[in-house]
């Protein structure tokens, strides 16, 4: 499903670009590609959430200083959260997998992330890793104010919705011990190590966002400029807005309230 959304959004951008060629003289078109670094502003459901993003947008000049734009971007976040297994509601892990670990309880393993069998033959170390992927579709307005013949300051806001995919990967490092040498006085004299990798079902949903921004750009040529901007992103996790029903999963599973982004972009002007 995620791949279908990406293909649809890219197709829309291409069609807008092709359609806009006929209006280039009256409504100049700007194609911008950009990358970003971001981090959450305040601790919410996770202690840390930071990462990177890539995106593209089409801009259309309404006046000499005002642009309207339509874009898509993909954000990837690395999440840090204590006791993540307690909140994940992973049925396979708690109701099935733990049953194969005699002598312990899910609550103990979830917090210690370690296991040793009662006979000490088996032991394991568990390493859960969370990530969050967002596919954000947006539209917005941008006001451009020339400072010099080369430098332009800009500000504006974007609004749109985010399709999110919160994921959990579980790495396991297992040890099995053997008694091989019958003459040895040790309980075990050989260890066999092996690793396992599990993936929990993704937590998916949709949430809205607003994003004011400001920045500056430098004209490299008449058809190309380089810009750096700062974007504040505020997420709006409402179940319904203007008759549009949104995913209930956002209230429970989306881990952030807001974030700040540093964005660097290249704009091709037609």
Coordinates of C-alpha atoms in Angstrom, one line a residue:
X1 CA 0.0 0.0 0.0
X2 CA 2.8 2.4 0.9
X3 CA 4.4 1.9 -2.6
X4 CA 1.0 2.7 -4.3
X5 CA 0.8 6.0 -2.4
X6 CA 4.3 7.0 -3.5
X7 CA 3.6 6.1 -7.1
X8 CA 0.4 8.1 -7.1
X9 CA 2.0 11.2 -5.5
X10 CA 4.9 11.1 -8.0
X11 CA 2.5 10.7 -10.9
X12 CA 0.6 13.8 -9.7
X13 CA 3.8 15.8 -9.6
X14 CA 4.8 14.7 -13.1
X15 CA 1.4 15.5 -14.5
X16 CA 1.4 19.0 -12.9
X17 CA 4.9 19.6 -14.3
X18 CA 3.9 18.6 -17.8
X19 CA 0.6 20.5 -17.7
X20 CA 2.4 23.5 -16.4
X21 CA 4.8 23.8 -19.3
X22 CA 2.2 25.5 -21.4
X23 CA 1.7 28.2 -18.7
X24 CA 5.4 28.8 -17.9
X25 CA 5.4 32.3 -19.3
X26 CA 2.4 33.4 -17.2
X27 CA 2.8 31.2 -14.1
X28 CA 6.5 30.2 -13.6
X29 CA 7.0 26.7 -12.3
X30 CA 9.5 25.6 -9.8
X31 CA 10.6 22.0 -9.1
X32 CA 12.3 21.6 -5.8
X33 CA 14.1 18.5 -4.4
X34 CA 15.3 18.6 -0.8
X35 CA 16.6 16.7 2.1
X36 CA 16.3 17.3 5.9
X37 CA 17.4 16.4 9.4
X38 CA 14.8 16.4 12.1
X39 CA 14.2 15.8 15.8
X40 CA 11.2 15.9 18.1
X41 CA 10.9 19.1 20.2
X42 CA 9.5 17.6 23.4
X43 CA 9.3 14.1 24.9
X44 CA 5.9 12.6 24.3
X45 CA 5.5 8.8 23.9
X46 CA 9.2 8.2 23.2
X47 CA 12.3 9.6 24.8
X48 CA 14.0 10.4 21.4
X49 CA 12.8 10.6 17.8
X50 CA 15.2 11.9 15.2
X51 CA 16.2 11.1 11.7
X52 CA 16.3 12.3 8.1
X53 CA 13.9 12.9 5.1
X54 CA 13.8 13.4 1.4
X55 CA 11.2 15.0 -0.7
X56 CA 10.1 16.9 -3.8
X57 CA 7.6 19.7 -4.5
X58 CA 6.1 21.7 -7.4
X59 CA 5.7 25.5 -6.9
X60 CA 3.5 27.8 -9.0
X61 CA 3.9 31.6 -8.9
X62 CA 0.7 33.4 -8.0
X63 CA 2.5 36.8 -8.0
X64 CA 6.1 37.9 -8.2
X65 CA 6.5 37.2 -4.5
X66 CA 3.9 34.5 -3.6
X67 CA 4.0 30.8 -4.6
X68 CA 1.6 28.0 -4.0
X69 CA 3.1 24.5 -3.8
X70 CA 2.2 20.8 -3.7
X71 CA 4.7 18.2 -2.4
X72 CA 5.5 14.8 -1.0
X73 CA 8.2 13.8 1.4
X74 CA 9.4 10.7 3.2
X75 CA 10.7 10.9 6.8
X76 CA 12.5 8.2 8.6
X77 CA 12.9 8.4 12.4
X78 CA 14.9 6.4 14.9
X79 CA 12.9 6.0 18.1
X80 CA 14.2 5.4 21.7
X81 CA 11.7 4.2 24.2
X82 CA 12.0 2.4 27.6
X83 CA 10.0 -0.9 28.0
X84 CA 8.9 -0.8 24.4
X85 CA 7.7 -4.5 24.6
X86 CA 5.2 -3.7 27.3
X87 CA 3.3 -1.2 25.1
X88 CA 3.7 -2.8 21.7
X89 CA 0.8 -5.4 22.2
X90 CA 2.7 -8.0 20.2
X91 CA 0.5 -11.1 20.6
X92 CA 3.1 -13.5 19.0
X93 CA 5.7 -12.3 21.5
X94 CA 3.7 -12.3 24.7
X95 CA 1.2 -15.1 24.1
X96 CA 3.2 -17.5 22.0
X97 CA 6.9 -17.0 22.0
X98 CA 7.3 -16.5 25.7
X99 CA 5.7 -19.9 26.3
X100 CA 8.8 -21.4 24.8
X101 CA 10.9 -19.8 27.6
X102 CA 10.1 -21.8 30.7
X103 CA 10.8 -20.3 34.1
X104 CA 10.0 -16.7 33.3
X105 CA 7.2 -14.2 32.6
X106 CA 6.7 -11.7 29.8
X107 CA 6.9 -8.8 32.3
X108 CA 10.4 -9.9 33.4
X109 CA 11.8 -10.5 29.9
X110 CA 10.3 -7.2 28.6
X111 CA 12.1 -5.2 31.2
X112 CA 15.4 -7.0 31.6
X113 CA 15.7 -8.0 27.9
X114 CA 17.6 -11.1 29.2
X115 CA 16.7 -14.8 29.7
X116 CA 18.4 -17.7 31.3
X117 CA 16.8 -21.1 31.6
X118 CA 16.5 -22.8 35.0
X119 CA 19.1 -25.4 34.1
X120 CA 21.4 -22.7 32.6
X121 CA 21.6 -24.5 29.3
X122 CA 20.0 -21.6 27.4
X123 CA 20.4 -17.9 27.7
X124 CA 19.5 -15.0 25.5
X125 CA 19.9 -11.2 25.1
X126 CA 17.0 -9.3 23.4
X127 CA 17.5 -6.0 21.5
X128 CA 14.3 -4.4 20.3
X129 CA 14.7 -1.5 17.8
X130 CA 11.9 0.9 16.8
X131 CA 11.6 3.1 13.8
X132 CA 8.9 5.4 12.3
X133 CA 8.4 6.1 8.6
X134 CA 6.2 8.9 7.4
X135 CA 4.8 9.6 3.9
X136 CA 3.7 13.2 4.1
X137 CA 1.6 14.9 1.4
X138 CA 1.2 18.6 1.7
X139 CA 0.2 21.9 0.0
X140 CA 1.2 25.4 1.1
X141 CA 2.0 29.0 0.4
X142 CA 5.4 30.7 0.4
X143 CA 6.2 34.4 0.4
X144 CA 9.5 35.4 -1.1
X145 CA 11.2 38.7 -0.2
X146 CA 14.4 39.7 -2.1
X147 CA 17.2 41.0 0.0
X148 CA 19.9 41.5 -2.7
X149 CA 20.0 40.5 -6.3
X150 CA 21.1 37.0 -5.3
X151 CA 19.7 36.5 -1.8
X152 CA 16.0 36.0 -1.1
X153 CA 14.4 35.4 2.3
X154 CA 11.2 33.3 2.4
X155 CA 8.5 32.3 4.9
X156 CA 5.2 30.5 4.7
X157 CA 3.3 27.4 5.9
X158 CA 2.4 23.9 4.7
X159 CA -0.5 21.7 5.7
X160 CA -1.3 18.1 4.9
X161 CA -1.6 14.6 6.2
X162 CA 0.9 11.9 7.2
X163 CA 0.6 8.2 6.5
X164 CA 2.8 6.6 9.2
X165 CA 4.3 3.2 9.7
X166 CA 5.7 2.4 13.1
X167 CA 7.9 -0.7 13.1
X168 CA 9.7 -2.9 15.6
X169 CA 12.6 -5.2 14.9
X170 CA 13.8 -7.7 17.5
X171 CA 17.3 -9.0 17.5
X172 CA 18.1 -12.1 19.7
X173 CA 21.5 -13.4 20.6
X174 CA 21.2 -17.0 22.0
X175 CA 23.7 -19.2 23.7
X176 CA 23.4 -23.0 24.2
X177 CA 25.8 -24.7 26.5
X178 CA 27.0 -28.3 26.3
X179 CA 29.0 -30.8 28.4
X180 CA 31.3 -32.5 25.9
X181 CA 34.5 -33.4 27.8
X182 CA 33.6 -36.1 30.3
X183 CA 36.8 -35.5 32.2
X184 CA 36.2 -31.8 32.7
X185 CA 35.1 -30.6 36.2
X186 CA 33.1 -27.7 34.7
X187 CA 29.3 -28.0 34.4
X188 CA 29.6 -26.9 30.7
X189 CA 32.7 -26.8 28.5
X190 CA 31.3 -25.7 25.1
X191 CA 29.0 -22.8 24.0
X192 CA 27.1 -22.5 20.7
X193 CA 26.0 -19.0 19.8
X194 CA 23.4 -18.1 17.2
X195 CA 21.3 -15.0 16.3
X196 CA 17.6 -14.6 15.5
X197 CA 15.7 -11.7 13.9
X198 CA 11.9 -11.1 14.3
X199 CA 9.7 -8.3 13.0
X200 CA 6.5 -7.3 14.8
X201 CA 3.4 -6.2 12.7
X202 CA 3.6 -2.5 11.9
X203 CA 1.4 0.0 13.6
X204 CA -0.2 2.1 10.8
X205 CA -2.4 5.2 10.7
X206 CA -3.0 8.7 9.4
X207 CA -2.5 12.1 11.1
X208 CA -2.7 15.7 10.1
X209 CA 0.0 18.3 10.4
X210 CA 0.7 22.1 10.1
X211 CA 4.2 23.4 9.3
X212 CA 5.2 27.0 9.4
X213 CA 8.7 27.7 8.0
X214 CA 11.3 30.3 7.1
X215 CA 14.6 30.3 5.3
X216 CA 16.8 31.9 2.7
X217 CA 17.9 31.0 -0.8
X218 CA 20.7 31.9 -3.1
X219 CA 20.3 32.2 -6.9
X220 CA 23.0 30.0 -8.4
X221 CA 21.8 30.9 -11.9
X222 CA 18.6 32.1 -13.6
X223 CA 17.2 28.6 -13.5
X224 CA 18.7 27.2 -10.2
X225 CA 18.8 28.2 -6.6
X226 CA 20.0 26.7 -3.3
X227 CA 18.1 27.2 -0.1
X228 CA 18.2 26.4 3.6
X229 CA 15.1 26.5 5.8
X230 CA 13.8 25.7 9.2
X231 CA 10.4 24.0 9.5
X232 CA 8.3 23.5 12.6
X233 CA 5.9 20.6 12.3
X234 CA 2.8 20.3 14.6
X235 CA 0.8 17.2 14.4
X236 CA -3.0 17.3 14.8
X237 CA -4.3 13.9 16.0
X238 CA -8.0 14.4 15.6
X239 CA -10.4 11.6 14.8
X240 CA -12.5 13.8 12.5
X241 CA -11.9 17.1 10.8
X242 CA -14.4 18.9 8.5
X243 CA -16.3 15.6 8.0
X244 CA -13.1 13.7 7.1
X245 CA -12.7 10.6 9.3
X246 CA -9.1 9.9 10.3
X247 CA -7.4 6.9 11.7
X248 CA -7.9 6.2 15.4
X249 CA -4.5 4.6 15.4
X250 CA -2.8 8.0 15.5
X251 CA -4.0 8.8 19.0
X252 CA -2.4 5.6 20.3
X253 CA 0.5 4.8 18.1
X254 CA 1.9 8.0 16.6
X255 CA 4.8 8.9 19.0
X256 CA 5.3 12.6 18.5
X257 CA 3.5 15.9 19.0
X258 CA 5.9 18.2 17.1
X259 CA 9.3 18.3 15.6
X260 CA 11.8 20.7 14.0
X261 CA 13.5 20.2 10.7
X262 CA 16.5 21.7 9.0
X263 CA 15.9 21.5 5.2
X264 CA 18.3 22.0 2.3
X265 CA 16.9 22.2 -1.2
X266 CA 17.7 22.7 -4.8
X267 CA 15.1 24.5 -7.0
X268 CA 14.9 24.2 -10.8
X269 CA 13.0 27.2 -12.2
X270 CA 11.1 26.9 -15.5

